[in-house]
mmCIF file of C-alpha atoms and ligand atoms in Angstrom:
data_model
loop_
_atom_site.group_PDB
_atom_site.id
_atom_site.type_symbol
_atom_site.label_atom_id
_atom_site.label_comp_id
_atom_site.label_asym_id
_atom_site.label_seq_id
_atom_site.Cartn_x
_atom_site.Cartn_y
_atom_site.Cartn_z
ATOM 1 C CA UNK Q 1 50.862 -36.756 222.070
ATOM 2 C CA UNK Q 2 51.036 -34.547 225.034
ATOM 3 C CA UNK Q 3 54.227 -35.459 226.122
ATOM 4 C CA UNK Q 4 56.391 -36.078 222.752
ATOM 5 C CA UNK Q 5 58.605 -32.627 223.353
ATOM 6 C CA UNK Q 6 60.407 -33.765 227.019
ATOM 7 C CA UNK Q 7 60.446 -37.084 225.504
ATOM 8 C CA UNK Q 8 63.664 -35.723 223.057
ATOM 9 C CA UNK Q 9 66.180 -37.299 225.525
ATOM 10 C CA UNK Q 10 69.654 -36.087 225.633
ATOM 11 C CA UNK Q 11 70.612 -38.314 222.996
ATOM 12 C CA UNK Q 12 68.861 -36.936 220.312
ATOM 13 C CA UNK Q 13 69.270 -33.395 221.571
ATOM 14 C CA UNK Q 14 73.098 -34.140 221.105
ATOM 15 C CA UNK Q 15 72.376 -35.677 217.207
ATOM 16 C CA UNK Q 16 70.426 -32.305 216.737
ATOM 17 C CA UNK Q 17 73.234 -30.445 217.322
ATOM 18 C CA UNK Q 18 76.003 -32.352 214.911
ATOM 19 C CA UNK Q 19 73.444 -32.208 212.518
ATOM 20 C CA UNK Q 20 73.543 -28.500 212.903
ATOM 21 C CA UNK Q 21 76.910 -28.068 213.053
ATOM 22 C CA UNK Q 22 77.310 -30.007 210.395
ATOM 23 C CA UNK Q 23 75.249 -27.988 208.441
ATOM 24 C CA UNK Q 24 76.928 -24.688 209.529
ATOM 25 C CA UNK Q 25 80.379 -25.875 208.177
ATOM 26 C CA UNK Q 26 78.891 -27.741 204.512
ATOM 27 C CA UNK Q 27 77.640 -24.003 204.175
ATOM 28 C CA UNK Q 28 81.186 -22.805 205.065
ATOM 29 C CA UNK Q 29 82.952 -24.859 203.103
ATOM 30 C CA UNK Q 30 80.655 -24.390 200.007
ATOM 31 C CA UNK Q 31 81.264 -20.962 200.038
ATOM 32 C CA UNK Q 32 84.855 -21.188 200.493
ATOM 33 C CA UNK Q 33 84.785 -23.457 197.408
ATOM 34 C CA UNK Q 34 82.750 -20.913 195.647
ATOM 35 C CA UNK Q 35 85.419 -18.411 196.139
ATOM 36 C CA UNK Q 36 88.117 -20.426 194.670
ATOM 37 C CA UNK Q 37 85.920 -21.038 191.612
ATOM 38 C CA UNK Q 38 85.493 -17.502 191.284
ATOM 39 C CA UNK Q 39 89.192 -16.463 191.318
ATOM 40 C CA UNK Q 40 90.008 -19.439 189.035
ATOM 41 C CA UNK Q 41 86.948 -19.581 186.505
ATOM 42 C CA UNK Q 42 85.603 -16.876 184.341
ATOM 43 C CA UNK Q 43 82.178 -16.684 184.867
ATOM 44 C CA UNK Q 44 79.956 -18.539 182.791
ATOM 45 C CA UNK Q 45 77.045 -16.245 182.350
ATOM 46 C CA UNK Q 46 76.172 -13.225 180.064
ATOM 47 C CA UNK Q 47 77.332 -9.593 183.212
ATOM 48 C CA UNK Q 48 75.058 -6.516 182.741
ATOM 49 C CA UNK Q 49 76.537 -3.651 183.306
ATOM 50 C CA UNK Q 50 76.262 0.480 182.021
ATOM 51 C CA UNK Q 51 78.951 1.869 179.945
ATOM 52 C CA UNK Q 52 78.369 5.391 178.791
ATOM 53 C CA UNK Q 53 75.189 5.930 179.753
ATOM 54 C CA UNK Q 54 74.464 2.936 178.152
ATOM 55 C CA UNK Q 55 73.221 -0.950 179.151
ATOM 56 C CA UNK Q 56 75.576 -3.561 177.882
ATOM 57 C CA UNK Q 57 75.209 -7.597 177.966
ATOM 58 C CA UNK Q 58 79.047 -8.997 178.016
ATOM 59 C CA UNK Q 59 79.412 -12.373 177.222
ATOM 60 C CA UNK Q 60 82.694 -12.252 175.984
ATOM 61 C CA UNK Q 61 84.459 -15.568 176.085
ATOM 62 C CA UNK Q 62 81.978 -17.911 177.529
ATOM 63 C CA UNK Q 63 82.052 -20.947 174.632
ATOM 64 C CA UNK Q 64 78.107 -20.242 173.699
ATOM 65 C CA UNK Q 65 77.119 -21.660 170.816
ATOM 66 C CA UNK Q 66 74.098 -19.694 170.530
ATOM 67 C CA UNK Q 67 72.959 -16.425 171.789
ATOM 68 C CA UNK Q 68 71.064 -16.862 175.042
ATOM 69 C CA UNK Q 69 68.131 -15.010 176.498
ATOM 70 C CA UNK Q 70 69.261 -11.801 177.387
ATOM 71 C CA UNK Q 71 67.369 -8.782 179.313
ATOM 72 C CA UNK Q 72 65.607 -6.516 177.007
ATOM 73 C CA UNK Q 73 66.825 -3.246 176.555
ATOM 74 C CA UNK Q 74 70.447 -3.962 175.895
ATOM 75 C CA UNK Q 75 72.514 -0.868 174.086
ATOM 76 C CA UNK Q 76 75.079 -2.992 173.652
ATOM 77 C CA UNK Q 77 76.101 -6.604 173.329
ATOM 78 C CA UNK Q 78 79.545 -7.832 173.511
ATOM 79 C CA UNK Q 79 79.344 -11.692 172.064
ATOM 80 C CA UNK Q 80 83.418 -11.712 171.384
ATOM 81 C CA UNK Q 81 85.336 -15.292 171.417
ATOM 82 C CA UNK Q 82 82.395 -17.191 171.444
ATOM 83 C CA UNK Q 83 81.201 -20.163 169.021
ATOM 84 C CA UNK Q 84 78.237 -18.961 167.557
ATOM 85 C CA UNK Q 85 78.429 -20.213 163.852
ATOM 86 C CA UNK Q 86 74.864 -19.027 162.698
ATOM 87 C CA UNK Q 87 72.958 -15.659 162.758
ATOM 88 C CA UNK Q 88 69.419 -16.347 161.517
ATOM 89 C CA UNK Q 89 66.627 -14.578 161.387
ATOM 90 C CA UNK Q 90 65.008 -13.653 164.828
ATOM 91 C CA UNK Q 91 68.834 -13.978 166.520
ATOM 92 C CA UNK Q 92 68.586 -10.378 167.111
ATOM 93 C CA UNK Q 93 64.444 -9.813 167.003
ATOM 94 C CA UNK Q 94 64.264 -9.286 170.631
ATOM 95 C CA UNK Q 95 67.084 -7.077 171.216
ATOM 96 C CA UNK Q 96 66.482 -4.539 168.639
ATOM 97 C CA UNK Q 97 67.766 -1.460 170.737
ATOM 98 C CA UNK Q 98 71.075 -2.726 170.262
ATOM 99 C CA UNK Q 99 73.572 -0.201 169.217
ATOM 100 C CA UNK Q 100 77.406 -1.866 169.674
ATOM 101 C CA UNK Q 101 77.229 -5.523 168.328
ATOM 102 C CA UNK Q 102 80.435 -7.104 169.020
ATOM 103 C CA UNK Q 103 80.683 -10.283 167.356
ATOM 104 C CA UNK Q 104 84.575 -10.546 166.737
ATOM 105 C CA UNK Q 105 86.364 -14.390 167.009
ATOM 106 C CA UNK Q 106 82.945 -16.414 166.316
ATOM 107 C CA UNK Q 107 82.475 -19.018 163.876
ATOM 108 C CA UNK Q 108 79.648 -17.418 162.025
ATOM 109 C CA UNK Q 109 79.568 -18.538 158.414
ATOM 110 C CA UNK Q 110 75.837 -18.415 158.003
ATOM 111 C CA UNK Q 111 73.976 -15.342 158.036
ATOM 112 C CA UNK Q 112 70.439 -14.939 157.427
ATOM 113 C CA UNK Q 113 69.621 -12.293 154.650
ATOM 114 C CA UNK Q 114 67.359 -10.747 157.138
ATOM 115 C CA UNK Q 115 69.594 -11.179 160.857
ATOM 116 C CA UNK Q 116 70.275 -7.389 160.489
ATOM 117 C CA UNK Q 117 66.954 -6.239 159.614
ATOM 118 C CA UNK Q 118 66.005 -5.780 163.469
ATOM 119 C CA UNK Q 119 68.921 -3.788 164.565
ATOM 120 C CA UNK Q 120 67.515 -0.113 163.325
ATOM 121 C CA UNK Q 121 69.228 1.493 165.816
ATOM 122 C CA UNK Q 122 72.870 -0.539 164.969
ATOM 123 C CA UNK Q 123 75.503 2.137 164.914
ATOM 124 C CA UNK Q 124 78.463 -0.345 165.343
ATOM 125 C CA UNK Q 125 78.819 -3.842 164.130
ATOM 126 C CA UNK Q 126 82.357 -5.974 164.773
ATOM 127 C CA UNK Q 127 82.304 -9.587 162.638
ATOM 128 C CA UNK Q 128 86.081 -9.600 162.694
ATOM 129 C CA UNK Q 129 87.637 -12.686 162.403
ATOM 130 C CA UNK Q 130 84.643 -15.029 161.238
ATOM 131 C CA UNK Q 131 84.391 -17.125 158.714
ATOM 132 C CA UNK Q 132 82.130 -14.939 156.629
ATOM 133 C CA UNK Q 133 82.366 -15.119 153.273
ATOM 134 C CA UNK Q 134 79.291 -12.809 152.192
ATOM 135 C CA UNK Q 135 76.949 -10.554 154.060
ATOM 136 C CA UNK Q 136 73.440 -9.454 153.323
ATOM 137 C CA UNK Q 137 72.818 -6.414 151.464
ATOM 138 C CA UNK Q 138 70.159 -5.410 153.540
ATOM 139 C CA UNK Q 139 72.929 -4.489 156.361
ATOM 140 C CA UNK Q 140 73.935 -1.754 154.111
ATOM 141 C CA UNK Q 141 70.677 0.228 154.556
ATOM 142 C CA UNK Q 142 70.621 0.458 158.353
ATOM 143 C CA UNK Q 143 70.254 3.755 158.943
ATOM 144 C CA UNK Q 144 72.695 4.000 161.822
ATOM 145 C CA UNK Q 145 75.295 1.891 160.865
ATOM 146 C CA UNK Q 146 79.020 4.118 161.358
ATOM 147 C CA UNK Q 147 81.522 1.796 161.925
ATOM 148 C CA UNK Q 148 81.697 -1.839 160.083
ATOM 149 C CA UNK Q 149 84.531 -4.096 160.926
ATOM 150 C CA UNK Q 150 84.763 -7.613 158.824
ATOM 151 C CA UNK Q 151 88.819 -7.951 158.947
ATOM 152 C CA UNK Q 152 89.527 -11.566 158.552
ATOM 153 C CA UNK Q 153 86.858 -13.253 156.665
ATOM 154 C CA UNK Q 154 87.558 -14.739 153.437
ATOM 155 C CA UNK Q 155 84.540 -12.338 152.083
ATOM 156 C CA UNK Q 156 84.593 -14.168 148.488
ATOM 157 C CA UNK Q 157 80.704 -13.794 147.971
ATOM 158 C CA UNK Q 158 80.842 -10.204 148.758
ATOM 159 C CA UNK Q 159 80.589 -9.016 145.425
ATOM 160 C CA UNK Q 160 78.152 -10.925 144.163
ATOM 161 C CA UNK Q 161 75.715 -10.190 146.780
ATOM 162 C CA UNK Q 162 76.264 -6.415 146.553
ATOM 163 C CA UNK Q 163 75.147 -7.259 142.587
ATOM 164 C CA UNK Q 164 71.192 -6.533 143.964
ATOM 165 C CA UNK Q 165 72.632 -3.192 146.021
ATOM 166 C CA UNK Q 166 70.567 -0.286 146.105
ATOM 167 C CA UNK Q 167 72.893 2.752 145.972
ATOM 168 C CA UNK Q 168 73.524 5.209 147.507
ATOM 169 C CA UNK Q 169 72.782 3.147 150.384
ATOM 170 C CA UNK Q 170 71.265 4.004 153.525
ATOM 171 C CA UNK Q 171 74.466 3.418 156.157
ATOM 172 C CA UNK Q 172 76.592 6.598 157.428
ATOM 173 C CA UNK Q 173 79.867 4.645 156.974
ATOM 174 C CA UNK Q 174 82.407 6.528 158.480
ATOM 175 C CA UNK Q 175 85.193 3.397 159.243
ATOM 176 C CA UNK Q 176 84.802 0.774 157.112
ATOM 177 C CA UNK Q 177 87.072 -2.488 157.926
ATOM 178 C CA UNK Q 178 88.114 -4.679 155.102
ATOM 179 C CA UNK Q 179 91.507 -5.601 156.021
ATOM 180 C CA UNK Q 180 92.916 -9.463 154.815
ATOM 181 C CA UNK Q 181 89.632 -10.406 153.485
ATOM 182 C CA UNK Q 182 90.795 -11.814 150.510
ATOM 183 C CA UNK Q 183 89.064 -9.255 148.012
ATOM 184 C CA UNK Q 184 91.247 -8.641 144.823
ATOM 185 C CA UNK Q 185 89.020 -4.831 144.378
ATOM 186 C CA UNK Q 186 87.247 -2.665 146.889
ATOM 187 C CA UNK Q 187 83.714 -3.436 146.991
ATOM 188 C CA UNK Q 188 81.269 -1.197 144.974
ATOM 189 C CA UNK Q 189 78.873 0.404 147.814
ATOM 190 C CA UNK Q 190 78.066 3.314 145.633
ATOM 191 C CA UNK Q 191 79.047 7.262 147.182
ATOM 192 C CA UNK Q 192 80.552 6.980 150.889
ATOM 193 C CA UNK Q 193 79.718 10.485 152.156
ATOM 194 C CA UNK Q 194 80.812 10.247 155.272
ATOM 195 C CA UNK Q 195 83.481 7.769 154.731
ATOM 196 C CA UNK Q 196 86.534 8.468 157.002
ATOM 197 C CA UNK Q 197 88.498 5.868 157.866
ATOM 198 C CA UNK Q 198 88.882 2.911 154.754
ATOM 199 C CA UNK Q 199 91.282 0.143 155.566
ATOM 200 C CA UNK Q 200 91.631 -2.571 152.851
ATOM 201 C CA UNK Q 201 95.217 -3.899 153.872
ATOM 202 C CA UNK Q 202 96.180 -6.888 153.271
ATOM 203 C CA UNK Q 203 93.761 -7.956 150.377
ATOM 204 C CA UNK Q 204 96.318 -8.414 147.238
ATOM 205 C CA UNK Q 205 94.148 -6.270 145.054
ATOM 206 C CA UNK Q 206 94.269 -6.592 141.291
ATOM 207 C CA UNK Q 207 93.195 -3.109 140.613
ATOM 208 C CA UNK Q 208 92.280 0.205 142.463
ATOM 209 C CA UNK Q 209 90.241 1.886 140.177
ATOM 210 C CA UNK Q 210 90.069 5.974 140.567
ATOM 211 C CA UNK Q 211 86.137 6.032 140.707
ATOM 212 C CA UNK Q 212 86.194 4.020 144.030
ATOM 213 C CA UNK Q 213 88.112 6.267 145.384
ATOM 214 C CA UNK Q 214 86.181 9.345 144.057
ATOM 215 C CA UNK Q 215 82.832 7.878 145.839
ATOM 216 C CA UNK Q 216 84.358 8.638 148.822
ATOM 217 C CA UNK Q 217 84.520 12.700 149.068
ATOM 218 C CA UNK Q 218 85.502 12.945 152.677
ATOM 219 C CA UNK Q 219 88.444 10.125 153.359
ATOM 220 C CA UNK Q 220 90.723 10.618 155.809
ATOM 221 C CA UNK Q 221 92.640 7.884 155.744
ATOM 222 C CA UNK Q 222 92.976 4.952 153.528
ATOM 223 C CA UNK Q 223 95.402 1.697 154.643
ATOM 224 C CA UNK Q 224 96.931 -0.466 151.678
ATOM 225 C CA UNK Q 225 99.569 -1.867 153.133
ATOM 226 C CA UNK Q 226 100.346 -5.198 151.491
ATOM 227 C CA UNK Q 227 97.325 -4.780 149.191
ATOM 228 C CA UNK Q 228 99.086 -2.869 145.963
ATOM 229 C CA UNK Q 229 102.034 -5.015 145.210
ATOM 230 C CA UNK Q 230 100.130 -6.382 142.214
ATOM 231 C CA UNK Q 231 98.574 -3.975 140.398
ATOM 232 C CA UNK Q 232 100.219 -2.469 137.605
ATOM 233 C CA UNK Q 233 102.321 1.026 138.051
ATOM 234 C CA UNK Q 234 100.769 3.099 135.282
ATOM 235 C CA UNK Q 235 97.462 2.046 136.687
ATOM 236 C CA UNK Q 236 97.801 2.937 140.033
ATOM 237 C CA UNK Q 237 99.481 6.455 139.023
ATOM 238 C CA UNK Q 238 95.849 7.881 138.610
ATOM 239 C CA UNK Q 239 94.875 7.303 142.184
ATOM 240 C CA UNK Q 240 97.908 7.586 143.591
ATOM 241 C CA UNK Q 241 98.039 11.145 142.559
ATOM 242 C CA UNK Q 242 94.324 11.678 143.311
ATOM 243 C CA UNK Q 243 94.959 10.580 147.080
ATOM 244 C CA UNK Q 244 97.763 13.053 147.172
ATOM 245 C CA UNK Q 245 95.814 16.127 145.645
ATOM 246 C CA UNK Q 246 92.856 15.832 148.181
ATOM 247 C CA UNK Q 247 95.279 15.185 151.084
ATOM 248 C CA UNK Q 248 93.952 11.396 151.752
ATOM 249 C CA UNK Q 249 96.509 10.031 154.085
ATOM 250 C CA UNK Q 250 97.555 6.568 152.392
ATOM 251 C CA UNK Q 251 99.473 3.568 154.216
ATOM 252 C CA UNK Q 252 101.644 1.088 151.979
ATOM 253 C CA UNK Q 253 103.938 -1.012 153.362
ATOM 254 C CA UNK Q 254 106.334 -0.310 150.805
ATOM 255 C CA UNK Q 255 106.773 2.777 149.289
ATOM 256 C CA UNK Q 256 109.807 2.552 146.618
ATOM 257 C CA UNK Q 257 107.276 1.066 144.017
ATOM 258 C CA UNK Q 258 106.046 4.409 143.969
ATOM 259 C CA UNK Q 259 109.264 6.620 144.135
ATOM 260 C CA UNK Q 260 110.851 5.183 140.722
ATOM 261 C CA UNK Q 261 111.574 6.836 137.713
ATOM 262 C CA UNK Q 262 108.975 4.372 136.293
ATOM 263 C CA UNK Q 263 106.178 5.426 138.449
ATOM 264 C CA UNK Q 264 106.947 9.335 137.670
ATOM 265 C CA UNK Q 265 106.651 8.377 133.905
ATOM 266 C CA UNK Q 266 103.838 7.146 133.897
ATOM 267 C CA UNK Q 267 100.547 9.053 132.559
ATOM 268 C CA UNK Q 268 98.184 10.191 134.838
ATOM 269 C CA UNK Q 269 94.824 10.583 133.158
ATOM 270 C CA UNK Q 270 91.690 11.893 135.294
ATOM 271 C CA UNK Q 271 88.306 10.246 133.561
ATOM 272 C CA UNK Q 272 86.039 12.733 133.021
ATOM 273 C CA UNK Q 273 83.526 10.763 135.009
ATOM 274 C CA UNK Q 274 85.703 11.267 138.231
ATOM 275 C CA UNK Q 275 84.528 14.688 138.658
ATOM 276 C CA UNK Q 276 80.438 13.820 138.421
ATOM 277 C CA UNK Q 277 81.130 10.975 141.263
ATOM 278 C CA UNK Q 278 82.983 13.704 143.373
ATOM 279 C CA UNK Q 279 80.263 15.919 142.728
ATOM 280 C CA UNK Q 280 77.630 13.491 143.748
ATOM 281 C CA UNK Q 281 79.709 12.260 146.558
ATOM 282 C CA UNK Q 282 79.538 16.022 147.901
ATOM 283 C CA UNK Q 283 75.885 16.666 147.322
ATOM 284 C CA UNK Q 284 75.181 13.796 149.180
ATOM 285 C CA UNK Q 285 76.969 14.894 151.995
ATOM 286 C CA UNK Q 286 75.424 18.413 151.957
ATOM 287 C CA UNK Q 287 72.090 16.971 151.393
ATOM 288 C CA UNK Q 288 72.517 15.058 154.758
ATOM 289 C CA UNK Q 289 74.337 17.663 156.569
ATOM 290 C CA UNK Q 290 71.399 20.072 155.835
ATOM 291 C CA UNK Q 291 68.880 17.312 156.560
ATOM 292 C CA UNK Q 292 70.608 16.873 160.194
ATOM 293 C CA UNK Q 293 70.604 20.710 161.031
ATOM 294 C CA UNK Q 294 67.217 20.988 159.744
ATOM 295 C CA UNK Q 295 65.906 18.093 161.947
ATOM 296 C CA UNK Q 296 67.652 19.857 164.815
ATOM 297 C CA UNK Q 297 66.403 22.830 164.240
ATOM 298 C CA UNK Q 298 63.157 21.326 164.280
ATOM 299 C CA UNK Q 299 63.402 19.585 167.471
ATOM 300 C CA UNK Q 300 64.776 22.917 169.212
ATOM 301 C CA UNK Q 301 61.694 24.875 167.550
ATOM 302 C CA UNK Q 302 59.329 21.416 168.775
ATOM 303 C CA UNK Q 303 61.066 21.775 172.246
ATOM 304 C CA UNK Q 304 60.728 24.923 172.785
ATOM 305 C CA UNK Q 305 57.152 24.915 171.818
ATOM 306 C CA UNK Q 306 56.144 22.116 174.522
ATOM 307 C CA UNK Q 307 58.299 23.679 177.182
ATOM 308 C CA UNK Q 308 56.056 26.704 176.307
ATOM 309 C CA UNK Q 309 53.076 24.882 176.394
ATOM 310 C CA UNK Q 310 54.442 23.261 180.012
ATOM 311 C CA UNK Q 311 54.406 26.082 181.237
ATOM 312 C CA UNK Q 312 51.079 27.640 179.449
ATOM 313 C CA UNK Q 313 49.254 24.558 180.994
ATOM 314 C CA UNK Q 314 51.205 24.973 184.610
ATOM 315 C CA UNK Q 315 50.026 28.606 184.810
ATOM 316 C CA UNK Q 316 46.656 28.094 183.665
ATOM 317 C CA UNK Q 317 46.744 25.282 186.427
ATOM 318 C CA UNK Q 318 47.748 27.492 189.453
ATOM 319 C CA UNK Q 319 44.985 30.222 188.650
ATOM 320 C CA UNK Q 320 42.500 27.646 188.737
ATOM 321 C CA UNK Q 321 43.649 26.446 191.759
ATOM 322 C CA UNK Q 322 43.624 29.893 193.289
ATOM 323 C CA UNK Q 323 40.371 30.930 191.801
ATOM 324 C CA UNK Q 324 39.058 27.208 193.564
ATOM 325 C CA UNK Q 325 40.316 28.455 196.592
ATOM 326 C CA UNK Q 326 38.682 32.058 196.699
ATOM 327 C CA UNK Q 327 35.460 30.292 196.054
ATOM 328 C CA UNK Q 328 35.970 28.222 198.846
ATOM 329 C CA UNK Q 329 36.834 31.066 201.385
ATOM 330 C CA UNK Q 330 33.935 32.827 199.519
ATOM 331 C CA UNK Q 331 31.522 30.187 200.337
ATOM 332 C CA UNK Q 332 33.091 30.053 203.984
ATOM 333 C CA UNK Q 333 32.377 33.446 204.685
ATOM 334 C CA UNK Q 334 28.681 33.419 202.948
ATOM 335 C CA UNK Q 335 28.086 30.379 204.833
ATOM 336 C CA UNK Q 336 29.410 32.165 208.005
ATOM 337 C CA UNK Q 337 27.730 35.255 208.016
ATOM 338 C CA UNK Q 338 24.057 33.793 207.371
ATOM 339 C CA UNK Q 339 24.185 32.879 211.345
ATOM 340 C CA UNK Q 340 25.851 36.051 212.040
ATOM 341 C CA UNK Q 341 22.897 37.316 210.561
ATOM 342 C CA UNK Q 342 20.678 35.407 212.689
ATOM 343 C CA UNK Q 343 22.443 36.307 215.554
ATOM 344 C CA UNK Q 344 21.747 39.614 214.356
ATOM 345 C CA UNK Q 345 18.234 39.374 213.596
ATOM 346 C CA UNK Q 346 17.463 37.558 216.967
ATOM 347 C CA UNK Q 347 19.212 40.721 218.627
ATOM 348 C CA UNK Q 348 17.080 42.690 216.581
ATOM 349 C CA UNK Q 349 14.161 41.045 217.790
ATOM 350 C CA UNK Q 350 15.263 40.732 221.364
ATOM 351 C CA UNK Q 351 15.378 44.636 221.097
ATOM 352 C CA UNK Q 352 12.270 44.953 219.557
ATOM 353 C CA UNK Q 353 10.732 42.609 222.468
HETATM 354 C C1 NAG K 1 94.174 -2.061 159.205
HETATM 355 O O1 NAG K 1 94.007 -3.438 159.522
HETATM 356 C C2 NAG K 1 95.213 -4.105 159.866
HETATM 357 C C3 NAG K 1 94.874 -5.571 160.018
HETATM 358 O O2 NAG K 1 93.666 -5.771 160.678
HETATM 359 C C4 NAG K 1 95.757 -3.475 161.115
HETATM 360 O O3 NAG K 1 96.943 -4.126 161.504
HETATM 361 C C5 NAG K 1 96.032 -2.004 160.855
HETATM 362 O O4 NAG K 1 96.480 -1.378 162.015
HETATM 363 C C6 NAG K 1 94.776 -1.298 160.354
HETATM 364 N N1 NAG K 1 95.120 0.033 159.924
HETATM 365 C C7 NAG K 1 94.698 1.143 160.546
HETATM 366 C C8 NAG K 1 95.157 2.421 159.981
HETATM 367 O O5 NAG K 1 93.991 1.116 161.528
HETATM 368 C C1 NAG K 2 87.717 18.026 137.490
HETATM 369 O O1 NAG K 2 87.998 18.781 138.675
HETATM 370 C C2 NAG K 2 89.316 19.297 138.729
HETATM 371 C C3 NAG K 2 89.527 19.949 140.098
HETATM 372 O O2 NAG K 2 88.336 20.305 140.712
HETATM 373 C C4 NAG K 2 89.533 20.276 137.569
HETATM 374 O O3 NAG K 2 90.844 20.781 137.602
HETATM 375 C C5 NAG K 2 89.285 19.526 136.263
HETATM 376 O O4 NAG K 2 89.393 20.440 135.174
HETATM 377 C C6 NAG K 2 87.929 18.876 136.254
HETATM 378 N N1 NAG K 2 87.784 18.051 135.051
HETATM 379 C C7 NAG K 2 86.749 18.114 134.234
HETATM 380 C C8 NAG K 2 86.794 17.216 133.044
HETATM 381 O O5 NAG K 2 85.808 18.876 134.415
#
């Protein structure tokens, strides 16, 4: 119809214009809304962000049950006060560049023996207040894995599952978390090496042999605060004086068990073994020492070759280029002077006519 536009009489030019004013304010006061929810509510979605150089997922604090699909990539995930209660076996398959897994205040009692196996690169791994009570073996062979935190999980499987360990495992421990986790001895992970920081508070151990302590050649600092109240004086003396001889720095929350005329009486016989597990300890530490210098010497020597070769290539590169472009001028001129030449040659023969 021809006509239909001028037919919109003033009427519905005026309903037009509620509508769109309408419009204009439900948009308003959406957003308006929308702020309030964001200064009240947390947001419920997984934030990217960089940290160090790094890119992190944080989805701390969001109720998931489950992991959700998160951009590949990720350096680091931070999964605290969540509810995720199971880690199975492709949990992590997607997000294997992960370095800083931060699982603390979960509910994660099942863990699949192979939930770690993806996480090559794992250098830090927080299950903190779980309900863990045993964790794969297979975690203690990731090559990357420094810092292991497990406080507060009854960890009541742990030592049978560490029955299959291979030692010396494959992890770089250097802090190792064990505090109130209900063991009643220190797990046997074979030598520590690198081994700094040890905190087994709170456990109510039943003994502290020597030779644990041994496996661990380079400890700074070892916590047993409320975790040596039941073991026996005489046995403890052994350790005790160990810890003091190679300046380990040791927290107890009580130290007059140790200061009695009891303690100092008591015998305090080294095992002969003690020595071979230092020893090994230390080799192990040198071995990997020298194996990390000698892999960076190797990457300065491979650097420096292919920055050599860079340049090699870039150099041979330009005098190509520059021979190219001779030959060009070269056939420029050639192709020049032929009609020169002419020129020449019909001058000659002008003159000769
Ligand atoms: C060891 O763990 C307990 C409990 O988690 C904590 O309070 C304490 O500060 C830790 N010790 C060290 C030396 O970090
Ligand atoms: C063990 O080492 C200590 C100190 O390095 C040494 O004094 C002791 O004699 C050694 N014991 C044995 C049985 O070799």
């Amino acid at each position: 119809m021809p006509g239909s536009h001028s037919n919109l009489g003033p009427q519905s030019q005026s309903s037009w214009l509620i509508l769109v004013i309408a419009l204009v304010c439900g948009t308003q006061s959406k957003e308006s809304l929308s702020d309030v929810e964001m200064l009240s509510a947390k947001p419920n979605r997984c934030t990217y962000a960089r940290a160090y150089d790094m890119y992190g997922a944080h989805c701390g604090g969001l109720q998931l049950t489950r992991i959700p699909s998160l951009k590949p990539g990720i350096e680091i995930l931070d999964f605290t006060e969540n509810r995720l209660r199971e880690l199975k076996a492709d949990t992590f398959s997607s997000y294997s560049s992960i370095r800083f897994l931060y699982l603390a205040e979960n509910a994660i009692f099942i863990i699949d023996e192979n939930a770690f196996s993806p996480l090559y690169y794992l250098e830090t791994l927080d299950l903190s207040r779980n309900a863990i009570m045993s964790v794969p073996s297979g975690l203690f062979q990731l090559p990357s894995l420094r810092n292991l935190y497990m406080s507060g999980n009854a960890l009541i499987y742990l030592d049978r599952e560490l029955q299959s360990l291979q030692r010396p495992i494959k992890a770089p421990l250097e802090n190792l978390d064990l505090s109130d986790c209900r063991i009643d001895s220190l797990p046997n992970l074979g030598v520590l090496p690198q081994l700094r920081m040890y905190n087994a508070s709170q456990n109510r151990l039943s003994s502290l042999p020597l030779a644990r302590l041994a496996e661990t050649c380079n400890l700074w600092k070892m916590d047993l605060s409320g975790s040596i109240d039941n073991i026996d004086l005489c046995e403890l003396k052994p350790t005790i004086v160990w810890m003091d001889q190679n300046r380990i720095i040791f927290n107890l929350d009580n130290y007059a068990r140790i200061n009695t005329y009891e303690f100092g009486n008591c015998p305090a016989i080294v095992p002969e073994t003690i020595n071979t597990t230092y020893s090994a300890c230390k080799a192990r530490y040198i071995e990997g020492r020298n194996g990390r210098t000698s892999r960076q010497t190797w990457l300065t020597i491979c650097g420096g070759l292919a920055g050599f070769l860079v340049g090699f290539i870039l150099i041979l590169y330009l005098m190509h280029r520059s021979n190219v472009a001779q030959t060009k001028r070269a056939i420029k001129k050639k192709s020049t002077t032929p009609s020169n030449n002419e020129n020449y040659s019909k001058e000659i023969l002008l003159n000769v006519k």
